[in-house]
Amino acid sequence: MMTDEEYALDSIRKWAWSGFYTIDEARELLEEIVEPDDDVEALRAAIDASFAEKLAAEASWPAQTDCDRLDAVFEALHDDGICALQHAGYTIADGHDDVREVVAEEPEGTYHGYCFFHGQDVEGAIDGDGLAIAFGALGDDPAEGLAVGQAVSAALRTAGFAVEWDGSAGQRIALPAIVWQRRIPTEEDDAE
């Protein structure tokens, strides 16, 4: 079992390497998990070091990473009426809540299905365990849910991903060989 400080250091590493947080956002997140006995200055220094290490690593990454291809797939799915969310909450329940919120904000009929991965999925991908993607239809028709799964799976395969999925609604789509290389967001990314 991790100590509080080990947990904080692991969280810092995952915030930096997820590519979903800026260094300022990581500093804010630290304030939410720090314990009274933690060496806060050392943890702040760890944030700076983790982000510096990640930024240095990014220089050697290919021009198009697996995460860039995943972005393109999710954008295309969105355009095809599938509410495609990345880093949707921290758990599968959070992801379903995020889908409901996004769908509710759009005109009826904008989406017929959804797919997403959540924070725990990202942590697994960072650790080299692949990425799992949840999917389903917005209605109650199981056949529609499977059709969404087939569309998501096909789009991922077309983009060059190795996909593992048994074709059922009960199993999430897996990308076992994804290399998690998402660049640190810039201020321009935040403005979009």
Coordinates of C-alpha atoms in Angstrom, one line a residue:
M1 CA 0.0 0.0 0.0
M2 CA 1.2 3.5 -0.9
T3 CA 2.0 6.1 1.7
D4 CA 0.3 9.5 1.2
E5 CA 3.4 11.0 -0.3
E6 CA 3.9 8.0 -2.6
Y7 CA 0.4 8.4 -3.8
A8 CA 1.0 12.1 -4.4
L9 CA 4.1 11.4 -6.4
D10 CA 2.4 8.8 -8.5
S11 CA -0.5 11.2 -9.1
I12 CA 2.0 14.0 -10.1
R13 CA 3.6 11.6 -12.6
K14 CA 0.3 10.6 -14.1
W15 CA -0.9 14.3 -14.4
A16 CA 2.2 15.2 -16.3
W17 CA 2.3 12.2 -18.6
S18 CA -1.5 12.1 -19.2
G19 CA -1.2 15.2 -21.4
F20 CA -4.6 16.5 -20.2
Y21 CA -3.2 18.9 -17.6
T22 CA -1.0 22.0 -17.7
I23 CA 1.6 22.5 -14.9
D24 CA -0.7 25.1 -13.3
E25 CA -3.6 22.7 -13.2
A26 CA -1.3 20.0 -11.6
R27 CA -0.4 22.5 -8.9
E28 CA -4.1 23.1 -8.2
L29 CA -4.8 19.4 -8.1
L30 CA -1.9 18.9 -5.6
E31 CA -3.7 21.2 -3.2
E32 CA -6.7 18.8 -3.2
I33 CA -4.7 15.7 -2.3
V34 CA -1.9 17.0 -0.1
E35 CA -1.9 15.7 3.5
P36 CA -0.7 17.7 6.6
D37 CA 2.4 15.7 7.0
D38 CA 3.5 15.8 3.3
D39 CA 6.5 17.8 2.3
V40 CA 4.6 20.2 0.1
E41 CA 7.7 22.0 -1.3
A42 CA 9.2 18.7 -2.3
L43 CA 5.9 17.7 -4.0
R44 CA 5.8 21.1 -5.9
A45 CA 9.3 20.5 -7.0
A46 CA 8.3 17.0 -8.2
I47 CA 5.6 18.6 -10.4
D48 CA 8.2 20.9 -12.0
A49 CA 10.5 17.9 -12.5
S50 CA 7.8 15.7 -13.9
F51 CA 6.6 18.3 -16.4
A52 CA 10.2 19.2 -17.4
E53 CA 11.0 15.5 -18.0
K54 CA 7.8 15.0 -20.1
L55 CA 8.5 18.2 -22.1
A56 CA 12.1 16.9 -22.8
A57 CA 10.7 13.5 -23.9
E58 CA 8.2 15.1 -26.3
A59 CA 11.1 16.4 -28.4
S60 CA 11.9 12.8 -29.4
W61 CA 8.3 11.8 -30.2
P62 CA 7.1 11.2 -33.7
A63 CA 5.2 14.1 -35.4
Q64 CA 2.0 12.0 -35.1
T65 CA 1.6 10.0 -32.0
D66 CA -1.0 7.3 -31.2
C67 CA -2.8 10.0 -29.1
D68 CA -2.9 12.3 -32.2
R69 CA -4.5 9.5 -34.2
L70 CA -6.9 8.8 -31.3
D71 CA -7.9 12.5 -31.3
A72 CA -8.7 12.3 -35.1
V73 CA -10.8 9.1 -34.6
F74 CA -12.8 10.7 -31.8
E75 CA -13.3 13.9 -33.8
A76 CA -14.6 11.8 -36.8
L77 CA -16.9 9.8 -34.5
H78 CA -18.3 13.0 -33.1
D79 CA -19.0 14.2 -36.6
D80 CA -20.8 10.9 -37.3
G81 CA -23.2 11.4 -34.3
I82 CA -21.3 9.5 -31.7
C83 CA -20.6 11.5 -28.6
A84 CA -16.9 10.7 -28.2
L85 CA -15.3 11.9 -25.0
Q86 CA -11.7 11.6 -23.8
H87 CA -10.7 11.6 -20.2
A88 CA -14.4 11.6 -19.2
G89 CA -14.3 11.8 -15.4
Y90 CA -12.2 9.3 -13.3
T91 CA -14.5 6.2 -13.3
I92 CA -16.9 4.6 -15.8
A93 CA -19.8 6.0 -13.8
D94 CA -18.3 9.5 -14.2
G95 CA -17.9 8.9 -17.9
H96 CA -21.6 8.0 -18.3
D97 CA -22.4 11.2 -16.3
D98 CA -20.3 13.3 -18.7
V99 CA -21.9 11.7 -21.7
R100 CA -25.4 12.6 -20.3
E101 CA -24.3 16.2 -19.7
V102 CA -22.8 16.7 -23.2
V103 CA -25.8 15.0 -24.9
A104 CA -28.2 17.2 -22.9
E105 CA -26.5 20.4 -24.1
E106 CA -26.9 19.5 -27.7
P107 CA -30.1 19.6 -29.9
E108 CA -32.0 16.3 -29.8
G109 CA -30.8 14.0 -32.5
T110 CA -27.2 15.3 -32.6
Y111 CA -26.0 12.0 -31.2
H112 CA -27.2 8.4 -31.6
G113 CA -24.4 6.8 -29.5
Y114 CA -21.4 7.5 -27.4
C115 CA -17.9 6.3 -26.6
F116 CA -15.4 7.4 -24.0
F117 CA -12.5 6.6 -21.8
H118 CA -12.0 7.9 -18.3
G119 CA -9.1 8.9 -16.0
Q120 CA -8.4 5.4 -14.7
D121 CA -8.2 4.2 -18.3
V122 CA -5.6 6.9 -19.0
E123 CA -3.6 5.9 -16.0
G124 CA -3.5 2.3 -17.3
A125 CA -2.4 3.5 -20.7
I126 CA 0.4 5.6 -19.1
D127 CA 1.5 2.5 -17.3
G128 CA 1.6 0.5 -20.6
D129 CA -1.6 -1.5 -19.9
G130 CA -3.5 -0.4 -23.0
L131 CA -6.6 1.7 -23.2
A132 CA -10.2 0.6 -22.7
I133 CA -13.1 2.5 -24.5
A134 CA -16.7 2.3 -23.3
F135 CA -19.5 2.6 -25.9
G136 CA -23.2 2.3 -26.3
A137 CA -26.4 3.7 -27.8
L138 CA -28.4 6.5 -26.3
G139 CA -31.6 4.5 -26.7
D140 CA -32.5 1.1 -25.2
D141 CA -32.0 -0.9 -28.4
P142 CA -29.2 -3.4 -27.9
A143 CA -28.7 -3.7 -31.6
E144 CA -28.0 0.1 -31.8
G145 CA -25.4 -0.3 -29.0
L146 CA -23.6 -3.0 -30.9
A147 CA -23.7 -0.9 -34.1
V148 CA -22.0 1.9 -32.2
G149 CA -19.4 -0.6 -30.9
Q150 CA -18.8 -1.8 -34.5
A151 CA -18.4 1.8 -35.8
V152 CA -16.0 2.7 -33.0
S153 CA -14.0 -0.5 -33.5
A154 CA -13.9 0.0 -37.3
A155 CA -12.8 3.6 -37.0
L156 CA -10.0 2.7 -34.6
R157 CA -8.8 -0.2 -36.9
T158 CA -8.9 2.2 -40.0
A159 CA -6.6 4.6 -38.0
G160 CA -4.1 1.7 -37.6
F161 CA -4.8 0.7 -34.0
A162 CA -4.7 -3.0 -32.9
V163 CA -8.2 -3.5 -31.5
E164 CA -9.3 -6.3 -29.1
W165 CA -13.1 -6.6 -28.7
D166 CA -15.3 -9.7 -28.6
G167 CA -18.1 -7.9 -30.5
S168 CA -20.4 -7.9 -27.5
A169 CA -22.0 -5.0 -25.6
G170 CA -20.6 -6.4 -22.3
Q171 CA -17.0 -5.8 -23.2
R172 CA -15.3 -2.5 -23.7
I173 CA -13.1 -2.0 -26.8
A174 CA -9.4 -2.4 -26.0
L175 CA -6.3 -0.8 -27.6
P176 CA -3.7 -3.1 -26.0
A177 CA -0.7 -1.7 -27.8
I178 CA -1.4 2.1 -27.7
V179 CA 1.7 4.1 -26.8
W180 CA 0.5 6.9 -24.6
Q181 CA 2.2 10.1 -25.9
R182 CA -0.1 13.1 -25.4
R183 CA 1.7 16.4 -25.5
I184 CA 1.3 18.8 -22.6
P185 CA -1.5 21.2 -23.5
T186 CA -0.6 24.8 -24.4
E187 CA -2.4 28.0 -23.5
E188 CA -3.7 28.0 -27.1
D189 CA -5.2 24.6 -26.5
D190 CA -7.0 25.9 -23.4
A191 CA -8.4 28.8 -25.4
E192 CA -10.1 26.5 -27.9

